[in-house]
Short mmCIF file of N, CA and C in Angstrom, two decimals:
data_model
loop_
_atom_site.label_atom_id
_atom_site.label_comp_id
_atom_site.label_asym_id
_atom_site.label_seq_id
_atom_site.Cartn_x
_atom_site.Cartn_y
_atom_site.Cartn_z
N LEU A 24 77.53 109.03 102.62
CA LEU A 24 78.78 108.34 102.86
C LEU A 24 79.82 108.84 101.88
N GLU A 25 81.02 109.09 102.37
CA GLU A 25 82.07 109.58 101.50
C GLU A 25 82.92 108.42 101.02
N LYS A 26 83.19 108.42 99.69
CA LYS A 26 83.99 107.38 99.05
C LYS A 26 84.82 108.05 97.98
N ALA A 27 85.72 107.31 97.39
CA ALA A 27 86.50 107.83 96.27
C ALA A 27 86.45 106.83 95.14
N PHE A 28 86.28 107.34 93.94
CA PHE A 28 86.30 106.52 92.74
C PHE A 28 87.45 107.00 91.88
N SER A 29 88.12 106.08 91.25
CA SER A 29 89.10 106.46 90.27
C SER A 29 88.72 105.78 88.97
N GLY A 30 88.27 106.56 88.02
CA GLY A 30 87.87 106.03 86.74
C GLY A 30 88.74 106.59 85.63
N ARG A 31 89.98 106.83 85.93
CA ARG A 31 90.91 107.39 84.96
C ARG A 31 91.27 106.35 83.90
N LYS A 32 91.94 106.75 82.88
CA LYS A 32 92.34 105.86 81.78
C LYS A 32 93.49 104.97 82.24
N PHE A 33 93.20 103.70 82.41
CA PHE A 33 94.19 102.73 82.85
C PHE A 33 94.35 101.68 81.78
N ASP A 34 95.34 101.83 80.91
CA ASP A 34 95.50 100.85 79.85
C ASP A 34 96.76 100.00 79.99
N ASN A 35 97.54 100.25 81.04
CA ASN A 35 98.71 99.41 81.32
C ASN A 35 99.13 99.63 82.77
N VAL A 36 100.08 98.82 83.23
CA VAL A 36 100.49 98.88 84.64
C VAL A 36 101.13 100.21 84.99
N ASP A 37 101.93 100.80 84.08
CA ASP A 37 102.53 102.10 84.37
C ASP A 37 101.46 103.17 84.58
N ASN A 38 100.45 103.17 83.75
CA ASN A 38 99.37 104.16 83.91
C ASN A 38 98.55 103.89 85.17
N ILE A 39 98.41 102.64 85.53
CA ILE A 39 97.66 102.32 86.75
C ILE A 39 98.41 102.83 87.97
N LYS A 40 99.73 102.71 87.96
CA LYS A 40 100.53 103.24 89.07
C LYS A 40 100.40 104.76 89.15
N LYS A 41 100.47 105.41 88.00
CA LYS A 41 100.31 106.87 87.97
C LYS A 41 98.92 107.26 88.46
N GLY A 42 97.93 106.50 88.04
CA GLY A 42 96.56 106.78 88.47
C GLY A 42 96.37 106.62 89.97
N ALA A 43 96.97 105.57 90.52
CA ALA A 43 96.87 105.36 91.97
C ALA A 43 97.59 106.48 92.73
N ASP A 44 98.76 106.85 92.25
CA ASP A 44 99.50 107.95 92.88
C ASP A 44 98.70 109.26 92.80
N TRP A 45 98.07 109.52 91.66
CA TRP A 45 97.25 110.71 91.48
C TRP A 45 96.09 110.70 92.47
N THR A 46 95.45 109.54 92.63
CA THR A 46 94.32 109.42 93.54
C THR A 46 94.76 109.70 94.98
N VAL A 47 95.87 109.12 95.39
CA VAL A 47 96.39 109.33 96.75
C VAL A 47 96.72 110.80 96.97
N LYS A 48 97.32 111.42 95.99
CA LYS A 48 97.67 112.84 96.10
C LYS A 48 96.40 113.68 96.27
N LYS A 49 95.37 113.39 95.48
CA LYS A 49 94.12 114.15 95.56
C LYS A 49 93.40 113.93 96.89
N LEU A 50 93.47 112.71 97.42
CA LEU A 50 92.82 112.43 98.70
C LEU A 50 93.54 113.11 99.86
N ASN A 51 94.86 113.19 99.78
CA ASN A 51 95.68 113.93 100.75
C ASN A 51 95.34 113.59 102.21
N GLY A 52 95.14 112.31 102.49
CA GLY A 52 94.91 111.90 103.86
C GLY A 52 93.49 112.05 104.35
N ARG A 53 92.58 112.48 103.49
CA ARG A 53 91.18 112.66 103.87
C ARG A 53 90.60 111.34 104.37
N SER A 54 89.83 111.41 105.42
CA SER A 54 89.13 110.23 105.93
C SER A 54 87.91 109.96 105.07
N LEU A 55 87.68 108.69 104.78
CA LEU A 55 86.54 108.29 103.96
C LEU A 55 85.68 107.29 104.72
N ASP A 56 84.40 107.30 104.43
CA ASP A 56 83.49 106.34 105.04
C ASP A 56 83.53 104.99 104.34
N LEU A 57 83.89 105.00 103.08
CA LEU A 57 83.96 103.78 102.27
C LEU A 57 85.33 103.69 101.62
N PRO A 58 85.65 102.54 101.06
CA PRO A 58 86.97 102.37 100.42
C PRO A 58 87.17 103.27 99.19
N VAL A 59 88.39 103.23 98.68
CA VAL A 59 88.72 103.85 97.41
C VAL A 59 88.50 102.77 96.36
N PHE A 60 87.59 103.03 95.44
CA PHE A 60 87.23 102.04 94.42
C PHE A 60 87.84 102.40 93.07
N ILE A 61 88.43 101.42 92.44
CA ILE A 61 88.86 101.59 91.06
C ILE A 61 87.70 101.13 90.19
N ASP A 62 87.32 101.98 89.24
CA ASP A 62 86.23 101.67 88.32
C ASP A 62 86.83 101.04 87.08
N MET A 63 86.54 99.76 86.87
CA MET A 63 87.15 99.01 85.78
C MET A 63 86.28 98.91 84.52
N GLU A 64 85.26 99.71 84.42
CA GLU A 64 84.35 99.61 83.26
C GLU A 64 84.82 100.49 82.11
N ASP A 65 85.84 100.08 81.41
CA ASP A 65 86.38 100.83 80.28
C ASP A 65 86.51 99.86 79.10
N SER A 66 85.64 100.00 78.12
CA SER A 66 85.64 99.06 77.00
C SER A 66 86.91 99.11 76.16
N THR A 67 87.68 100.19 76.27
CA THR A 67 88.90 100.30 75.45
C THR A 67 90.04 99.43 75.97
N ILE A 68 89.91 98.89 77.18
CA ILE A 68 91.02 98.08 77.72
C ILE A 68 90.69 96.59 77.81
N THR A 69 89.53 96.18 77.34
CA THR A 69 89.15 94.76 77.46
C THR A 69 90.09 93.83 76.72
N LYS A 70 90.73 94.34 75.67
CA LYS A 70 91.66 93.49 74.90
C LYS A 70 92.86 93.03 75.73
N ALA A 71 93.12 93.70 76.85
CA ALA A 71 94.23 93.28 77.72
C ALA A 71 93.97 91.91 78.32
N GLY A 72 92.72 91.54 78.47
CA GLY A 72 92.37 90.21 78.97
C GLY A 72 92.30 90.13 80.49
N GLU A 73 91.70 89.04 80.94
CA GLU A 73 91.43 88.83 82.37
C GLU A 73 92.68 88.89 83.24
N GLU A 74 93.74 88.21 82.85
CA GLU A 74 94.95 88.17 83.68
C GLU A 74 95.57 89.56 83.85
N GLN A 75 95.75 90.29 82.75
CA GLN A 75 96.37 91.61 82.82
C GLN A 75 95.47 92.61 83.54
N LEU A 76 94.18 92.58 83.27
CA LEU A 76 93.26 93.50 83.95
C LEU A 76 93.22 93.23 85.45
N SER A 77 93.29 91.97 85.82
CA SER A 77 93.32 91.61 87.25
C SER A 77 94.61 92.10 87.89
N LYS A 78 95.73 91.95 87.19
CA LYS A 78 97.02 92.45 87.71
C LYS A 78 96.97 93.96 87.90
N MET A 79 96.30 94.65 86.98
CA MET A 79 96.17 96.10 87.10
C MET A 79 95.38 96.47 88.35
N CYS A 80 94.31 95.73 88.64
CA CYS A 80 93.53 95.97 89.86
C CYS A 80 94.39 95.77 91.10
N VAL A 81 95.15 94.69 91.11
CA VAL A 81 96.01 94.38 92.26
C VAL A 81 97.05 95.48 92.44
N GLU A 82 97.68 95.93 91.36
CA GLU A 82 98.70 96.98 91.43
C GLU A 82 98.10 98.27 92.00
N TYR A 83 96.98 98.68 91.46
CA TYR A 83 96.31 99.90 91.93
C TYR A 83 95.95 99.77 93.41
N ASN A 84 95.31 98.67 93.77
CA ASN A 84 94.83 98.50 95.14
C ASN A 84 95.96 98.34 96.14
N THR A 85 97.09 97.80 95.71
CA THR A 85 98.25 97.69 96.60
C THR A 85 98.76 99.09 96.97
N ILE A 86 98.84 99.97 95.99
CA ILE A 86 99.29 101.35 96.27
C ILE A 86 98.30 102.05 97.20
N ILE A 87 97.02 101.90 96.94
CA ILE A 87 95.99 102.52 97.77
C ILE A 87 96.08 101.99 99.21
N GLN A 88 96.25 100.68 99.34
CA GLN A 88 96.32 100.06 100.66
C GLN A 88 97.59 100.45 101.41
N ASN A 89 98.69 100.61 100.70
CA ASN A 89 99.97 100.95 101.34
C ASN A 89 99.98 102.31 102.01
N VAL A 90 99.06 103.19 101.65
CA VAL A 90 98.98 104.49 102.33
C VAL A 90 97.86 104.53 103.36
N GLY A 91 97.21 103.39 103.57
CA GLY A 91 96.26 103.30 104.67
C GLY A 91 94.80 103.31 104.29
N TYR A 92 94.48 103.38 103.01
CA TYR A 92 93.09 103.32 102.59
C TYR A 92 92.69 101.88 102.32
N LYS A 93 91.41 101.61 102.49
CA LYS A 93 90.89 100.31 102.10
C LYS A 93 90.59 100.38 100.61
N PRO A 94 91.09 99.41 99.84
CA PRO A 94 90.85 99.43 98.40
C PRO A 94 89.64 98.60 98.01
N GLY A 95 89.07 98.94 96.87
CA GLY A 95 87.95 98.18 96.35
C GLY A 95 87.89 98.23 94.84
N ILE A 96 87.05 97.37 94.28
CA ILE A 96 86.84 97.31 92.84
C ILE A 96 85.36 97.53 92.56
N TYR A 97 85.08 98.42 91.63
CA TYR A 97 83.71 98.67 91.17
C TYR A 97 83.64 98.25 89.71
N ALA A 98 82.64 97.45 89.37
CA ALA A 98 82.42 97.07 87.98
C ALA A 98 81.02 96.50 87.84
N ASN A 99 80.56 96.41 86.61
CA ASN A 99 79.27 95.78 86.39
C ASN A 99 79.42 94.26 86.37
N LYS A 100 78.31 93.57 86.37
CA LYS A 100 78.31 92.12 86.42
C LYS A 100 79.08 91.49 85.27
N HIS A 101 78.91 92.02 84.08
CA HIS A 101 79.63 91.49 82.91
C HIS A 101 81.14 91.60 83.10
N TRP A 102 81.60 92.73 83.61
CA TRP A 102 83.03 92.90 83.85
C TRP A 102 83.55 91.91 84.89
N PHE A 103 82.85 91.81 86.01
CA PHE A 103 83.30 90.85 87.04
C PHE A 103 83.31 89.42 86.49
N ASP A 104 82.33 89.06 85.69
CA ASP A 104 82.24 87.69 85.17
C ASP A 104 83.20 87.41 84.01
N THR A 105 83.56 88.43 83.25
CA THR A 105 84.32 88.22 82.01
C THR A 105 85.78 88.66 82.09
N TYR A 106 86.06 89.77 82.74
CA TYR A 106 87.38 90.39 82.65
C TYR A 106 88.20 90.39 83.93
N LEU A 107 87.64 89.96 85.05
CA LEU A 107 88.38 89.98 86.30
C LEU A 107 88.39 88.59 86.94
N GLU A 108 89.57 88.22 87.45
CA GLU A 108 89.70 86.90 88.08
C GLU A 108 88.80 86.81 89.30
N LYS A 109 88.22 85.66 89.50
CA LYS A 109 87.24 85.44 90.58
C LYS A 109 87.85 85.68 91.97
N ASN A 110 89.15 85.39 92.14
CA ASN A 110 89.77 85.55 93.46
C ASN A 110 89.79 87.00 93.94
N LEU A 111 89.63 87.97 93.05
CA LEU A 111 89.60 89.38 93.45
C LEU A 111 88.36 89.69 94.29
N ARG A 112 87.32 88.88 94.12
CA ARG A 112 86.07 89.11 94.86
C ARG A 112 86.24 88.87 96.36
N THR A 113 87.17 88.02 96.73
CA THR A 113 87.42 87.78 98.15
C THR A 113 88.64 88.55 98.65
N LYS A 114 89.49 88.96 97.74
CA LYS A 114 90.70 89.70 98.13
C LYS A 114 90.38 91.17 98.45
N TYR A 115 89.40 91.74 97.74
CA TYR A 115 89.07 93.15 97.88
C TYR A 115 87.58 93.35 98.15
N ILE A 116 87.25 94.53 98.61
CA ILE A 116 85.86 94.92 98.76
C ILE A 116 85.35 95.20 97.34
N CYS A 117 84.31 94.52 96.96
CA CYS A 117 83.82 94.65 95.59
C CYS A 117 82.40 95.19 95.55
N TRP A 118 82.19 96.09 94.61
CA TRP A 118 80.93 96.77 94.41
C TRP A 118 80.45 96.44 93.00
N ILE A 119 79.37 95.70 92.91
CA ILE A 119 78.86 95.26 91.62
C ILE A 119 77.65 96.11 91.21
N ALA A 120 77.64 96.49 89.94
CA ALA A 120 76.48 97.16 89.36
C ALA A 120 75.75 96.11 88.51
N HIS A 121 74.54 95.81 88.89
CA HIS A 121 73.74 94.83 88.14
C HIS A 121 72.28 95.21 88.28
N TYR A 122 71.72 95.70 87.19
CA TYR A 122 70.33 96.12 87.19
C TYR A 122 69.47 94.97 86.68
N THR A 123 68.56 94.52 87.50
CA THR A 123 67.72 93.39 87.14
C THR A 123 66.34 93.56 87.76
N SER A 124 65.37 92.97 87.14
CA SER A 124 64.01 93.03 87.69
C SER A 124 63.75 91.84 88.61
N SER A 125 64.69 90.92 88.68
CA SER A 125 64.52 89.74 89.52
C SER A 125 64.58 90.11 90.99
N SER A 126 63.61 89.65 91.75
CA SER A 126 63.60 89.93 93.18
C SER A 126 64.39 88.89 93.97
N SER A 127 64.88 87.85 93.29
CA SER A 127 65.59 86.78 93.99
C SER A 127 67.11 86.99 94.01
N VAL A 128 67.61 88.06 93.39
CA VAL A 128 69.04 88.31 93.38
C VAL A 128 69.49 88.78 94.75
N ASN A 129 70.58 88.18 95.23
CA ASN A 129 71.17 88.58 96.50
C ASN A 129 72.66 88.33 96.40
N TYR A 130 73.43 89.38 96.49
CA TYR A 130 74.88 89.26 96.35
C TYR A 130 75.61 89.27 97.69
N GLU A 131 74.90 89.08 98.78
CA GLU A 131 75.48 89.21 100.11
C GLU A 131 76.72 88.34 100.31
N ASP A 132 76.76 87.14 99.76
CA ASP A 132 77.89 86.25 99.96
C ASP A 132 79.03 86.49 98.98
N THR A 133 78.81 87.31 97.97
CA THR A 133 79.81 87.48 96.92
C THR A 133 80.39 88.89 96.86
N PHE A 134 79.55 89.89 97.06
CA PHE A 134 79.97 91.29 96.93
C PHE A 134 79.58 92.06 98.18
N THR A 135 80.30 93.12 98.46
CA THR A 135 80.02 93.94 99.63
C THR A 135 78.90 94.93 99.36
N ILE A 136 78.85 95.45 98.13
CA ILE A 136 77.84 96.44 97.77
C ILE A 136 77.25 96.04 96.42
N TRP A 137 75.93 96.17 96.31
CA TRP A 137 75.23 95.90 95.06
C TRP A 137 74.49 97.16 94.62
N GLN A 138 74.88 97.69 93.47
CA GLN A 138 74.17 98.80 92.86
C GLN A 138 73.09 98.20 91.97
N TYR A 139 71.83 98.35 92.38
CA TYR A 139 70.76 97.64 91.70
C TYR A 139 69.93 98.52 90.77
N SER A 140 70.16 99.84 90.77
CA SER A 140 69.39 100.71 89.89
C SER A 140 70.17 102.00 89.63
N SER A 141 69.96 102.56 88.46
CA SER A 141 70.53 103.87 88.15
C SER A 141 69.43 104.90 87.91
N VAL A 142 68.19 104.52 88.19
CA VAL A 142 67.06 105.42 87.95
C VAL A 142 66.23 105.63 89.22
N GLY A 143 66.89 105.59 90.35
CA GLY A 143 66.20 105.80 91.61
C GLY A 143 65.89 107.27 91.83
N LYS A 144 64.97 107.51 92.72
CA LYS A 144 64.60 108.87 93.10
C LYS A 144 64.93 109.07 94.58
N VAL A 145 65.66 110.12 94.87
CA VAL A 145 66.07 110.43 96.23
C VAL A 145 65.76 111.90 96.49
N GLY A 146 65.07 112.16 97.59
CA GLY A 146 64.73 113.53 97.94
C GLY A 146 65.97 114.40 98.00
N GLY A 147 65.90 115.58 97.39
CA GLY A 147 67.02 116.51 97.41
C GLY A 147 67.98 116.35 96.24
N ILE A 148 67.78 115.30 95.45
CA ILE A 148 68.63 115.08 94.27
C ILE A 148 67.77 115.26 93.03
N TYR A 149 68.18 116.15 92.17
CA TYR A 149 67.46 116.39 90.93
C TYR A 149 67.84 115.29 89.94
N GLY A 150 66.85 114.64 89.35
CA GLY A 150 67.11 113.60 88.37
C GLY A 150 67.27 112.24 89.02
N ASN A 151 67.83 111.33 88.26
CA ASN A 151 68.00 109.96 88.72
C ASN A 151 69.21 109.81 89.64
N ALA A 152 69.14 108.81 90.50
CA ALA A 152 70.24 108.50 91.41
C ALA A 152 70.47 107.00 91.41
N ASP A 153 71.73 106.60 91.59
CA ASP A 153 72.05 105.18 91.75
C ASP A 153 71.52 104.71 93.10
N LEU A 154 71.01 103.49 93.14
CA LEU A 154 70.53 102.90 94.39
C LEU A 154 71.36 101.66 94.68
N ASP A 155 71.77 101.51 95.93
CA ASP A 155 72.69 100.44 96.32
C ASP A 155 72.22 99.77 97.60
N ILE A 156 72.68 98.54 97.78
CA ILE A 156 72.52 97.82 99.04
C ILE A 156 73.93 97.50 99.52
N MET A 157 74.23 97.89 100.76
CA MET A 157 75.51 97.56 101.35
C MET A 157 75.25 96.45 102.37
N TYR A 158 75.96 95.33 102.21
CA TYR A 158 75.70 94.15 103.02
C TYR A 158 76.49 94.11 104.32
N VAL A 159 77.28 95.13 104.59
CA VAL A 159 78.05 95.19 105.84
C VAL A 159 77.80 96.56 106.48
N LYS A 160 78.16 96.66 107.74
CA LYS A 160 78.08 97.95 108.42
C LYS A 160 79.25 98.80 107.96
N GLU A 161 79.00 100.09 107.87
CA GLU A 161 80.03 101.05 107.44
C GLU A 161 81.33 100.88 108.21
N GLU A 162 81.23 100.64 109.51
CA GLU A 162 82.42 100.52 110.35
C GLU A 162 83.33 99.37 109.92
N GLU A 163 82.76 98.36 109.29
CA GLU A 163 83.54 97.19 108.87
C GLU A 163 84.45 97.48 107.68
N ILE A 164 84.16 98.51 106.92
CA ILE A 164 84.97 98.79 105.74
C ILE A 164 85.54 100.21 105.72
N LYS A 165 85.35 100.95 106.79
CA LYS A 165 85.86 102.31 106.85
C LYS A 165 87.37 102.32 107.03
N THR A 166 88.02 103.25 106.36
CA THR A 166 89.46 103.44 106.52
C THR A 166 89.71 104.08 107.88
N GLU A 167 90.64 103.53 108.64
CA GLU A 167 90.91 104.06 109.98
C GLU A 167 91.64 105.40 109.93
N GLU A 168 92.92 105.38 109.59
CA GLU A 168 93.71 106.61 109.54
C GLU A 168 94.62 106.59 108.33
N PRO A 169 94.17 107.13 107.20
CA PRO A 169 95.03 107.16 106.02
C PRO A 169 96.21 108.09 106.24
N ARG A 170 97.29 107.79 105.56
CA ARG A 170 98.48 108.62 105.63
C ARG A 170 98.53 109.50 104.38
N PRO A 171 98.79 110.80 104.52
CA PRO A 171 98.72 111.70 103.37
C PRO A 171 99.90 111.60 102.41
N GLU A 172 101.00 110.97 102.79
CA GLU A 172 102.14 110.95 101.89
C GLU A 172 101.87 110.08 100.67
N GLU A 173 102.54 110.42 99.58
CA GLU A 173 102.36 109.67 98.34
C GLU A 173 103.06 108.32 98.48
N PRO A 174 102.50 107.25 97.92
CA PRO A 174 103.01 105.91 98.14
C PRO A 174 104.38 105.64 97.54
N ASN A 175 104.74 106.30 96.46
CA ASN A 175 106.02 106.01 95.82
C ASN A 175 107.07 107.05 96.12
N ASN A 176 106.80 107.90 97.11
CA ASN A 176 107.77 108.93 97.51
C ASN A 176 108.16 108.72 98.96
N PRO A 177 109.31 109.26 99.36
CA PRO A 177 109.73 109.13 100.76
C PRO A 177 108.78 109.84 101.71
N THR A 178 108.90 109.54 103.00
CA THR A 178 108.09 110.21 104.00
C THR A 178 108.54 111.66 104.13
N SER A 179 107.75 112.46 104.85
CA SER A 179 108.03 113.89 104.94
C SER A 179 109.35 114.20 105.65
N GLU A 180 109.88 113.27 106.43
CA GLU A 180 111.15 113.52 107.13
C GLU A 180 112.35 113.44 106.19
N GLU A 181 112.20 112.74 105.08
CA GLU A 181 113.30 112.58 104.14
C GLU A 181 113.13 113.56 102.99
N PRO A 182 114.25 114.03 102.40
CA PRO A 182 114.10 114.94 101.26
C PRO A 182 113.47 114.21 100.08
N LYS A 183 112.60 114.92 99.36
CA LYS A 183 111.94 114.33 98.19
C LYS A 183 112.77 114.65 96.94
N PRO A 184 112.84 113.70 96.02
CA PRO A 184 113.57 113.98 94.78
C PRO A 184 112.82 115.00 93.94
N GLU A 185 113.56 115.73 93.10
CA GLU A 185 112.92 116.71 92.23
C GLU A 185 112.11 115.99 91.18
N GLU A 186 110.98 116.59 90.81
CA GLU A 186 110.15 116.01 89.77
C GLU A 186 110.62 116.52 88.42
N PRO A 187 110.53 115.70 87.38
CA PRO A 187 110.92 116.16 86.04
C PRO A 187 110.06 117.34 85.59
N ASN A 188 110.65 118.25 84.82
CA ASN A 188 109.95 119.45 84.38
C ASN A 188 108.84 119.16 83.39
N ASN A 189 108.89 118.02 82.69
CA ASN A 189 107.92 117.77 81.63
C ASN A 189 106.63 117.12 82.12
N GLN A 190 106.47 116.91 83.40
CA GLN A 190 105.24 116.28 83.91
C GLN A 190 104.20 117.35 84.22
N THR A 191 102.98 117.06 83.88
CA THR A 191 101.87 117.94 84.24
C THR A 191 100.85 117.13 85.00
N GLU A 192 100.14 117.79 85.87
CA GLU A 192 99.12 117.10 86.67
C GLU A 192 97.90 116.85 85.80
N GLU A 193 97.40 115.64 85.88
CA GLU A 193 96.19 115.29 85.13
C GLU A 193 94.99 115.54 86.01
N THR A 194 93.89 115.93 85.41
CA THR A 194 92.65 116.10 86.15
C THR A 194 91.55 115.35 85.46
N THR A 195 90.49 115.05 86.24
CA THR A 195 89.33 114.37 85.63
C THR A 195 88.15 115.30 85.62
#
């Protein structure tokens, strides 16, 4: 299944907007089987607190959604429980990473995808692989027809403004 992750350095709303724009530019209208997920597991930004971190998720996902992709949030259980507002779990497609030996864990009513192991073995993959359970059919969360234009720029029919000379493209 094809998906997109953005795990860039997001320490404020301006950087989150730049990160979302960068992600959209890199995707360039590509069709994906799964949503575009923002990875919020960055210990250097926890001091921003639950409200600000949640606003950053909303800002990023709004830009992703405005160009036609389905947005999502990826984080571990501690992050979802400590740093992100609970309402984001129903507003967006959420992918939780929680490794546990308990066989009674079931996130079907709370999260769309549960990553339950990082030490799985999959034929054709050398080394360990993440293992996940997706509680919905792929068709339910697949992006229909993304638009390749950048979210904060005019459409291709209108002239685009010149970009400042001092900007460089960031890569991961």
